[in-house]
Coordinates of C-alpha atoms and ligand atoms in Angstrom, one line a residue:
X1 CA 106.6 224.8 73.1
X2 CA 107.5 224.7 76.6
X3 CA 105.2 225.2 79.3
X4 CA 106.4 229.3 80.4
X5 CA 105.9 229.8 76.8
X6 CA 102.4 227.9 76.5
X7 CA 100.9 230.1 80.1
X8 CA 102.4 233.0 78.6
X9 CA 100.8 232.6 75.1
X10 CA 97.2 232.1 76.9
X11 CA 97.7 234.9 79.3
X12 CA 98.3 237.2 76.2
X13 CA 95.5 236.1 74.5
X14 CA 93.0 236.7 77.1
X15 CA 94.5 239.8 77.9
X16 CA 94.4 240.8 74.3
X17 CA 90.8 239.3 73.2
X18 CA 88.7 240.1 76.3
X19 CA 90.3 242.6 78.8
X20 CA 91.8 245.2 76.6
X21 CA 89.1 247.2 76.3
X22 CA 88.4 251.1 76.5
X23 CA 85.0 252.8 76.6
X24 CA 86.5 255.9 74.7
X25 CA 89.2 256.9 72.4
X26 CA 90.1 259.1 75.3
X27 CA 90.4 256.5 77.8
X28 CA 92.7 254.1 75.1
X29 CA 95.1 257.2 75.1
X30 CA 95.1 258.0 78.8
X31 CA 96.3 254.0 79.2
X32 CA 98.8 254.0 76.0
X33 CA 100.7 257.5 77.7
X34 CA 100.8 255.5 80.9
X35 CA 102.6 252.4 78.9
X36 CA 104.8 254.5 76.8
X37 CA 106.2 257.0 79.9
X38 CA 106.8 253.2 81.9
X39 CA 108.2 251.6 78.6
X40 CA 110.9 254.7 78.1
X41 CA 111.6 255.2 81.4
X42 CA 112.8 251.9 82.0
X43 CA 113.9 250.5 78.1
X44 CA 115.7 253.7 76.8
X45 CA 118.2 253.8 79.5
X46 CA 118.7 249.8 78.3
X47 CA 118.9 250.6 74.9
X48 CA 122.9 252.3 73.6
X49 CA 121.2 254.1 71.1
X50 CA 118.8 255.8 73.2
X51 CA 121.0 256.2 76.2
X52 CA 121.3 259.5 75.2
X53 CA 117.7 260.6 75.4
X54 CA 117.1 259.2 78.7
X55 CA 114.0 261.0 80.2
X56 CA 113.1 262.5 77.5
X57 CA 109.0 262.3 76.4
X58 CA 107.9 260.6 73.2
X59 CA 107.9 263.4 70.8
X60 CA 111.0 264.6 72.1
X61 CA 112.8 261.7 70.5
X62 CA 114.2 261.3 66.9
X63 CA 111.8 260.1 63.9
X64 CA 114.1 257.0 62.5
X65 CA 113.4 255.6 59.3
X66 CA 114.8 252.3 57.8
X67 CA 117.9 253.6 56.9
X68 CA 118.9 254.6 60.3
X69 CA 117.4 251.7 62.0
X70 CA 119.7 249.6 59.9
X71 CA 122.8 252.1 60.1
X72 CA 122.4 252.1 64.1
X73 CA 121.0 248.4 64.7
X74 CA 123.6 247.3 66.7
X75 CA 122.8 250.1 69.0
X76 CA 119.2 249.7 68.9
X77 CA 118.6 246.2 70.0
X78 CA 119.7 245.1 73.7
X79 CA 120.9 241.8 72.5
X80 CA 124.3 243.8 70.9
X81 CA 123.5 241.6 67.6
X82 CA 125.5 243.5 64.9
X83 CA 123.5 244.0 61.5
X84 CA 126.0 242.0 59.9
X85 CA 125.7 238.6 62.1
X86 CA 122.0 239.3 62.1
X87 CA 122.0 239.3 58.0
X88 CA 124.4 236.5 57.8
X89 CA 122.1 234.4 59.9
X90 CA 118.8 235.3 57.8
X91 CA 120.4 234.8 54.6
X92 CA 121.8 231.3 55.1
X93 CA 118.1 230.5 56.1
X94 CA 117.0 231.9 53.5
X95 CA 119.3 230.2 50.9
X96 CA 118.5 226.8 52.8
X97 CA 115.1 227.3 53.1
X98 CA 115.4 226.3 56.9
X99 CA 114.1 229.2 59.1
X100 CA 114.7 227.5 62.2
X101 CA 118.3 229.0 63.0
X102 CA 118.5 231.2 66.0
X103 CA 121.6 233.6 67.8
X104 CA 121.8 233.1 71.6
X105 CA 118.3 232.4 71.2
X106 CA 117.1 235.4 69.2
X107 CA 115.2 234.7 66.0
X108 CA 116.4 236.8 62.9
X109 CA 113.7 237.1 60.5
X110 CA 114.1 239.1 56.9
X111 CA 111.3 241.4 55.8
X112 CA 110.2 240.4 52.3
X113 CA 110.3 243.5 51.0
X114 CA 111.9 243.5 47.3
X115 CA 112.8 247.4 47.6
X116 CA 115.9 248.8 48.9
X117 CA 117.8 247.2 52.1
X118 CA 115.8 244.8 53.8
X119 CA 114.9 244.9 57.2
X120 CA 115.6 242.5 59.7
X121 CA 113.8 241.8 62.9
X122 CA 115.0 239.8 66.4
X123 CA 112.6 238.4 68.7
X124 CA 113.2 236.7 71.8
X125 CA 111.7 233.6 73.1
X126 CA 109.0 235.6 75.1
X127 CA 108.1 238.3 72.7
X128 CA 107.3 235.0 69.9
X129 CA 105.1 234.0 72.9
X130 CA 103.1 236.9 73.4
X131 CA 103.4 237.6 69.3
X132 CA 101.5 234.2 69.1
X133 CA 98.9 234.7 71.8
X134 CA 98.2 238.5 70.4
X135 CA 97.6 237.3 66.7
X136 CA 95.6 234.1 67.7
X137 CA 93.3 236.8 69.7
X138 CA 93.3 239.0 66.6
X139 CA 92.4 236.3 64.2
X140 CA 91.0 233.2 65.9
X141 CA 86.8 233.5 65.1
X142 CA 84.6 232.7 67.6
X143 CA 83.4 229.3 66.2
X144 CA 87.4 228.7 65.4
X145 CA 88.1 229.1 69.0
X146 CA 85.1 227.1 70.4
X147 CA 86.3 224.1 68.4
X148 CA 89.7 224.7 69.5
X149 CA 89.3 224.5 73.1
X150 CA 86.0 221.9 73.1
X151 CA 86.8 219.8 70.0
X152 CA 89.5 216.7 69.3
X153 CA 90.3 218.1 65.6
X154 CA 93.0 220.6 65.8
X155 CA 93.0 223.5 63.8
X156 CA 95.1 223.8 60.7
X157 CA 96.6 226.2 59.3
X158 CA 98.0 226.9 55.5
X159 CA 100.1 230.0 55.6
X160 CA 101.8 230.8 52.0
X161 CA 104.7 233.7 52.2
X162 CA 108.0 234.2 50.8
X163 CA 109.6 233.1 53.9
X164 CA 109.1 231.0 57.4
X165 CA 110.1 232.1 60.1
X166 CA 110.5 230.8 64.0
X167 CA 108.0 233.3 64.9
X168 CA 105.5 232.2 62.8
X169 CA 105.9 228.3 64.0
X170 CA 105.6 229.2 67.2
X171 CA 102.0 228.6 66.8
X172 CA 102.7 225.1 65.9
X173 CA 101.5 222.8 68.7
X174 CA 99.3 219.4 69.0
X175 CA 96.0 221.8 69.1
X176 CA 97.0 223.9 65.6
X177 CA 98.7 222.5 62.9
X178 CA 100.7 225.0 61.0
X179 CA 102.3 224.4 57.8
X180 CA 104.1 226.8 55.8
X181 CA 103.9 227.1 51.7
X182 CA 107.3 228.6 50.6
X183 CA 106.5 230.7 47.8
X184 CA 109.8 230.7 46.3
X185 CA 108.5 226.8 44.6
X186 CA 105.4 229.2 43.0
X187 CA 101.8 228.3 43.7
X188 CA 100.6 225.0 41.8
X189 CA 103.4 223.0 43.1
X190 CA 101.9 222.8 46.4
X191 CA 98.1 222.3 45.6
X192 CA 98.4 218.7 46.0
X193 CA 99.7 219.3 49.8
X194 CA 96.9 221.7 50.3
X195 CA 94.2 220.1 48.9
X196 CA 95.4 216.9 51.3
X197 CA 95.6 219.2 54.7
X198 CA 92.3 220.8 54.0
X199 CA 93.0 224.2 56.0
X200 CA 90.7 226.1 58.3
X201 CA 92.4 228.9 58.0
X202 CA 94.1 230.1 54.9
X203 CA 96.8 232.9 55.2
X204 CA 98.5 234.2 52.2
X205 CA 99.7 237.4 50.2
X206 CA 96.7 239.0 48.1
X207 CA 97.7 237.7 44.5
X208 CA 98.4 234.3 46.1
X209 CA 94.9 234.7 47.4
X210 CA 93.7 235.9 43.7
X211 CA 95.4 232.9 42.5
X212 CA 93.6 230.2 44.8
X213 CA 90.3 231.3 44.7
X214 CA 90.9 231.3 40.3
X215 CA 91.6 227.1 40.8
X216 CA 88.8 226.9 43.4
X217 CA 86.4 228.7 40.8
X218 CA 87.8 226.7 38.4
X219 CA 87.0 223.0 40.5
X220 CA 91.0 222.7 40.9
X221 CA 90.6 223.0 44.2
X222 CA 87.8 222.0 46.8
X223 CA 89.1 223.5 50.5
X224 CA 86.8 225.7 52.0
X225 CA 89.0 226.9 54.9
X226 CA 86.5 228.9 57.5
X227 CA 89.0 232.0 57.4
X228 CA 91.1 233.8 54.7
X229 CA 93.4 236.2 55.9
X230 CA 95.3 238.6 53.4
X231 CA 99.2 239.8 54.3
X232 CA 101.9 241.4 53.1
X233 CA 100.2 243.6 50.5
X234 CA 97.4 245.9 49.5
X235 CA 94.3 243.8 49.0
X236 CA 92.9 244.8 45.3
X237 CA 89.3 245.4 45.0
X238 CA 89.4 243.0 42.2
X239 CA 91.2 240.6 44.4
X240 CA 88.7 240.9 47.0
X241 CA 85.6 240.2 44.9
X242 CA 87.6 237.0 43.8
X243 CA 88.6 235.2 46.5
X244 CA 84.9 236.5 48.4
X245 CA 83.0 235.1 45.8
X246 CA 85.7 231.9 45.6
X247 CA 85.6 230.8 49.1
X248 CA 82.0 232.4 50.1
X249 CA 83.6 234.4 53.3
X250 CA 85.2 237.9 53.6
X251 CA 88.6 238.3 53.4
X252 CA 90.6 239.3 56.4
X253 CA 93.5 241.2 56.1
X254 CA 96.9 241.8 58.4
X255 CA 98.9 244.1 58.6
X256 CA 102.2 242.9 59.9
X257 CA 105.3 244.1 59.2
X258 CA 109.2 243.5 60.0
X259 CA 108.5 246.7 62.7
X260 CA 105.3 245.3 63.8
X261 CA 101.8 244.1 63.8
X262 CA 100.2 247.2 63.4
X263 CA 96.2 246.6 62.1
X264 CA 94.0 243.8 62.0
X265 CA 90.1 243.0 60.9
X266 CA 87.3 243.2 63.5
X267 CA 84.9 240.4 63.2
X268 CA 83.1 243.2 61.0
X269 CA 85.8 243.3 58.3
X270 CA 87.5 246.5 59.3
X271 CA 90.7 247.4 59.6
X272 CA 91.6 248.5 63.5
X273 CA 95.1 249.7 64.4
X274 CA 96.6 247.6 67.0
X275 CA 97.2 250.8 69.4
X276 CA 96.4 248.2 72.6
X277 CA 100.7 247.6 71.5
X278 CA 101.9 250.3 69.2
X279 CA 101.2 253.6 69.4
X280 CA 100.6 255.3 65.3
X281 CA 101.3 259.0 65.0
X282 CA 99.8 260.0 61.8
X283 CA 102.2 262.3 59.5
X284 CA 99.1 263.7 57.3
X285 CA 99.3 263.9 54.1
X286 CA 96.6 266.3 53.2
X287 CA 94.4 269.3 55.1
X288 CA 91.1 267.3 55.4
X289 CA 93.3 264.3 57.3
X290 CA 92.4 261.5 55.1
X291 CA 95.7 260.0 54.5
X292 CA 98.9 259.6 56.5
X293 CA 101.9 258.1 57.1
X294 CA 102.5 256.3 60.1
X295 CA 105.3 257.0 62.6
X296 CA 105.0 253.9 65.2
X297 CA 106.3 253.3 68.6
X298 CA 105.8 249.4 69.9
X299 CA 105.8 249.5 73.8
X300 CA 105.6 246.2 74.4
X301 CA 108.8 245.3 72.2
X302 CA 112.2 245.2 74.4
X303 CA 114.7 243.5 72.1
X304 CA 115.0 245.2 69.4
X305 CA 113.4 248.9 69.2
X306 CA 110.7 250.4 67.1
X307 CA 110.6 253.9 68.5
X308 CA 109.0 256.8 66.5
X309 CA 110.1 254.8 63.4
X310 CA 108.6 256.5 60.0
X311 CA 107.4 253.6 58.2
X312 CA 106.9 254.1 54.1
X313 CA 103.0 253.4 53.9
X314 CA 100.0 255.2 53.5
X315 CA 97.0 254.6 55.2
X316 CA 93.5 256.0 54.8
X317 CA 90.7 257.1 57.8
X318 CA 87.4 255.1 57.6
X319 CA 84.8 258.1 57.5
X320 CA 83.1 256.5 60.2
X321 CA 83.8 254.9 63.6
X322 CA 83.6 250.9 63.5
X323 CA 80.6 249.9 65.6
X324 CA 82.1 246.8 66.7
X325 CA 82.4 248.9 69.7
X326 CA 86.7 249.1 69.2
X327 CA 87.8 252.9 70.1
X328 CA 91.3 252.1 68.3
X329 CA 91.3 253.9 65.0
X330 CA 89.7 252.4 62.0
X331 CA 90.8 252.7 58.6
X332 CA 89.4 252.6 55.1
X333 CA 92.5 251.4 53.7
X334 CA 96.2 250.3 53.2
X335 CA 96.9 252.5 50.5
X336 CA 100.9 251.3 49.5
X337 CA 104.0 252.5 50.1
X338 CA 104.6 256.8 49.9
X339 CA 106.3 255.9 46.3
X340 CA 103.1 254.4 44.8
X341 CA 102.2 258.2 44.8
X342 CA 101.5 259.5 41.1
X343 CA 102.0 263.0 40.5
X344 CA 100.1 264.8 38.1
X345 CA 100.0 268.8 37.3
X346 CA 97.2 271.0 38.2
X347 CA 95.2 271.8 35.4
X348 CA 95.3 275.6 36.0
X349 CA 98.0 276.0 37.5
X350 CA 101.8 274.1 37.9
X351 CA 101.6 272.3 41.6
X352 CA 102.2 268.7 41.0
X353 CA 99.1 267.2 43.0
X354 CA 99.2 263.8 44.8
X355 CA 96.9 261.1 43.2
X356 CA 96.7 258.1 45.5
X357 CA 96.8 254.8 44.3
X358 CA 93.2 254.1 45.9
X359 CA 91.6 256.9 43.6
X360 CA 93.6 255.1 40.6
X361 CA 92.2 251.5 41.9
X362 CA 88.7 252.8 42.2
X363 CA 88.7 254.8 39.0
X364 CA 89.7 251.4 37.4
X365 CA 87.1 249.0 38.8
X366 CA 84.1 251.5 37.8
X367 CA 85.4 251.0 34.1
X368 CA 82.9 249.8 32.4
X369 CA 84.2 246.7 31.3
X370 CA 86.3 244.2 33.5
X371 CA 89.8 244.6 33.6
X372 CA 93.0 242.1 33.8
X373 CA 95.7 242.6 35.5
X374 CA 97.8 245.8 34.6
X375 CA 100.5 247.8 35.9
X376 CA 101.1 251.6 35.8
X377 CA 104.1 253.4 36.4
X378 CA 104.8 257.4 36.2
X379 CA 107.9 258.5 34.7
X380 CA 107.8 262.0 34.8
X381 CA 105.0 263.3 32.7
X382 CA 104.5 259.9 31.6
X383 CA 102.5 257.6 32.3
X384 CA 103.2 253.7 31.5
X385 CA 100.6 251.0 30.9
X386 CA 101.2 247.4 31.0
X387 CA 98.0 244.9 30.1
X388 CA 98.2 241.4 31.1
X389 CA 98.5 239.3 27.8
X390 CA 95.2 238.1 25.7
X391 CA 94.1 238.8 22.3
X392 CA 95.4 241.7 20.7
X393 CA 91.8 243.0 20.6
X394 CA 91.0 242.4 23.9
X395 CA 94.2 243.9 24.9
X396 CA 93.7 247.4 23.3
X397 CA 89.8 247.6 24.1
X398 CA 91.5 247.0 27.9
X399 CA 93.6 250.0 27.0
X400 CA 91.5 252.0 26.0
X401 CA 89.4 251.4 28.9
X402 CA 92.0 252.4 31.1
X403 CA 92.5 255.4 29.4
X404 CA 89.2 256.5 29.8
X405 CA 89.2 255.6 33.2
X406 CA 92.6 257.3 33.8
X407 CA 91.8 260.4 31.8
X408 CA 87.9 260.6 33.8
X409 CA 90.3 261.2 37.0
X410 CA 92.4 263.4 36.0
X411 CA 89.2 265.3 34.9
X412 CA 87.7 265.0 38.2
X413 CA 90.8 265.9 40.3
X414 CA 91.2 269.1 37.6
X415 CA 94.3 268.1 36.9
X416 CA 96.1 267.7 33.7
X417 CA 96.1 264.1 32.4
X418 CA 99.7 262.3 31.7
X419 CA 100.8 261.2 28.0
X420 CA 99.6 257.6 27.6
X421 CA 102.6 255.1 26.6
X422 CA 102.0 251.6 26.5
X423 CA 104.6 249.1 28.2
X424 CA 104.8 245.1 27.9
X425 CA 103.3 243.2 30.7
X426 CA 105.3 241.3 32.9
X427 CA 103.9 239.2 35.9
X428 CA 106.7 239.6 37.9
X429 CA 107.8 236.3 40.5
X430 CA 105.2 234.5 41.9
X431 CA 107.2 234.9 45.0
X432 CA 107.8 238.6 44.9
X433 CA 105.6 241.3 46.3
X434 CA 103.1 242.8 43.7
X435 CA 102.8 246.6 43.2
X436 CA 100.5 247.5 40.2
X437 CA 101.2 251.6 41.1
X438 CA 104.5 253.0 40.8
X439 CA 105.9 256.6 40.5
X440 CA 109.3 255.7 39.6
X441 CA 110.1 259.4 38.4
X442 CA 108.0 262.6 39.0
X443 CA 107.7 265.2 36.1
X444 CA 110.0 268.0 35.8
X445 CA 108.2 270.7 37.2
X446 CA 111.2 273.0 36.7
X447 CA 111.1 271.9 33.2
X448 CA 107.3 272.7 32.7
X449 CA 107.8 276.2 34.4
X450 CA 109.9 277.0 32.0
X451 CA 108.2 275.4 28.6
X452 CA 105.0 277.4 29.6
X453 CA 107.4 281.3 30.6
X454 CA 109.1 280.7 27.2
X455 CA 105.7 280.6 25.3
X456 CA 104.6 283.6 27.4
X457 CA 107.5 285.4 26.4
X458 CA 106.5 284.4 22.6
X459 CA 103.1 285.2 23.3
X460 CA 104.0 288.5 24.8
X461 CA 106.3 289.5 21.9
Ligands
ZN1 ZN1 85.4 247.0 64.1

């Protein structure tokens, strides 16, 4: 790393760990308006997509989604990097496995999303920098950083994703030793290498988590890294219990995505948004404001631009503040994306009502057996089961269960339960992104409204 890099990594991490702080919600807004007004008044003039809106205020400026970020990428990134050089570029380092390849010193990085387009993301030099220096002061613990700064040992790092990239590595230097686990081998193959680095901190997806902490129960693996850090998906409560009672800690989670690094665990275990850089306007989702989807804006981000972009999660509200003392806004959860949304039909009435994969994931875990892994999947008034193989009678008490459970919520919520239909069980890639919860078709309500008028009619007659 060279030395500009190096100051400007420090500078961001003292700024970010110990003078960013607000004494009021109030106060953290006040400052983020100042940044945004600065950050558009200078950047959207910059910026050929935006040209256009020049002087106009935040909310005055289009929502963009994926789709149009990708349709209009050219125009929203100041490097003039076409979509098309920028994918060429990811791809071949994907298909060689060697993230290292920049464009006029840009790094292109691939989200590792498996649905739809994927999105691509350019960072400069700098913005790697400060990207390392913010997540070092958003993850380093205290101890962590003590032996950092007063002991020989470096610190070392085991980070297990689908793919590397340069903005990851930039955290690679003689103090922190950073090695990457490419997921694409599978899991096992690399125990050897981890076992041998023994890492202090341990960064992976949530089943890859699941996974380690099964071998370390197991005595296949001794490391007993002094962090664990969840990415890249929701965190299971099932999961959670594993790899706590695995490695002894609580699990950390970050949330970091192609358009940002939006929330991170306080030293308490909950989830803060990073609002000190991106600013979250909550689409809700219902009346009492416990869910929404989040529209972000990254002021601090100049090459490529995340402005009012709709992302496709859903987060939930913690109930109460954090009392770690952070104003930014703490949430109970990372639900999933808007199409793990399961809709089932009122009861007493034909609204199709929103059942979040949280209350699907709780109902679950209070069955009154333990569950394996499953998968559920709505196709219109349908809903799919898959059980993660065993013995036949294990497998159908498991059903069962999850009938129950399933039906007990559907109870609760006064809402009709779906028809049952059991589906075979496939684990999916080891390097792919797990999603248990899937709507992949609503039910007809048009359809319903109908079936229930013509036996009204019948009645009536
Ligand atoms: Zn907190």
């Amino acid at each position: 790393m060279k030395l500009t890099d190096l100051c400007r990594l420090v500078f961001h991490f003292v700024r970010t760990r110990w003078l960013l702080r607000f004494s009021s919600r109030a106060a953290l807004q006040a400052w983020q308006q100042k940044k945004i007004t600065a950050f558009l008044k200078q950047q959207l003039p910059l910026t050929p997509f935006y040209q256009q809106y020049a002087g106009l205020t935040l909310q005055e400026l289009p929502v963009i989604d994926k789709a149009v970020a990708l349709e209009y990428f050219q125009h929203m990134n100041v490097a003039n990097i076409s979509l098309e050089q920028a994918s060429a570029i990811a791809l071949q380092s994907e298909n060689s496995r060697n993230f290292s390849a920049e464009l006029d010193g840009i790094t292109v990085g691939l989200s590792s999303g498996t649905q739809g387009p994927r999105g691509v993301f350019l960072t400069s030099g700098k913005e790697r920098a400060k990207w390392a220096g913010i997540m070092m002061a958003r993850t380093m613990p205290a101890d962590l950083l003590h032996s950092l700064i007063f002991r020989a040992t470096p610190i070392r790092i085991a980070f297990f994703l689908r793919a590397n990239s340069n903005l990851y590595t930039t955290l690679n230097s003689k103090r922190i030793h950073f090695k990457f686990y490419d997921l694409y081998e599978g899991v096992d193959v690399h125990l050897p290498e981890l076992q041998a680095q023994v890492p202090t901190i341990l960064v992976a997806p949530a089943h890859i988590l699941s996974r380690l902490a099964e071998l370390k129960l197991q005595g296949h693996l001794t490391i007993s890294p002094q962090r664990v850090i969840s990415v890249a998906e929701v965190l299971e409560p099932d999961d959670k219990s594993r790899i706590e009672a695995a490695f002894g800690l609580p699990v950390h989670q970050l949330y970091q995505c192609t358009e940002g690094f939006l929330a991170y665990t306080c030293e308490l275990g909950v989830l803060h948004l990073n609002e000190e850089f991106i600013h979250i306007e909550p689409e809700w989702l219902d009346q009492e404001k416990t869910r929404f989807v989040p529209i972000i804006t990254d002021f601090t981000r100049v090459t490529q631009k995340v402005i009012r972009y709709r992302l496709n999660d859903v987060l939930r509200v913690r109930d109460a503040q954090c009392s770690c003392g952070r104003v930014s806004l703490a949430l109970a959860a990372i639900e999933g994306r808007c199409d793990d949304i399961l809709w089932w039909q009122q009861r007493n009435g034909h609204e199709l009502v929103a059942v979040y994969p949280d209350m699907l994931r709780h109902a679950i875990t209070m069955a009154s057996i333990s569950l394996p892994d499953y998968r559920l999947e709505q196709h219109g008034s349908e809903l799919l089961i898959a059980i993660e193989s065993g013995e036949t009678a294990t497998i159908n008490e498991a059903m069962n269960e999850m009938i129950a459970a399933i039906t007990g919520l559907a109870e609760r919520l006064g809402l009709l339960a779906p028809n049952f239909k059991s589906m075979t069980y496939v684990a999916g890639e080891i390097s792919s992104k797990r999603r248990r919860i899937r709507c992949v078709s609503r039910t007809d309500i048009q359809h319903i409204r109908h079936i229930v008028e013509k036996s009204a009619e019948v009645a009536h007659a």
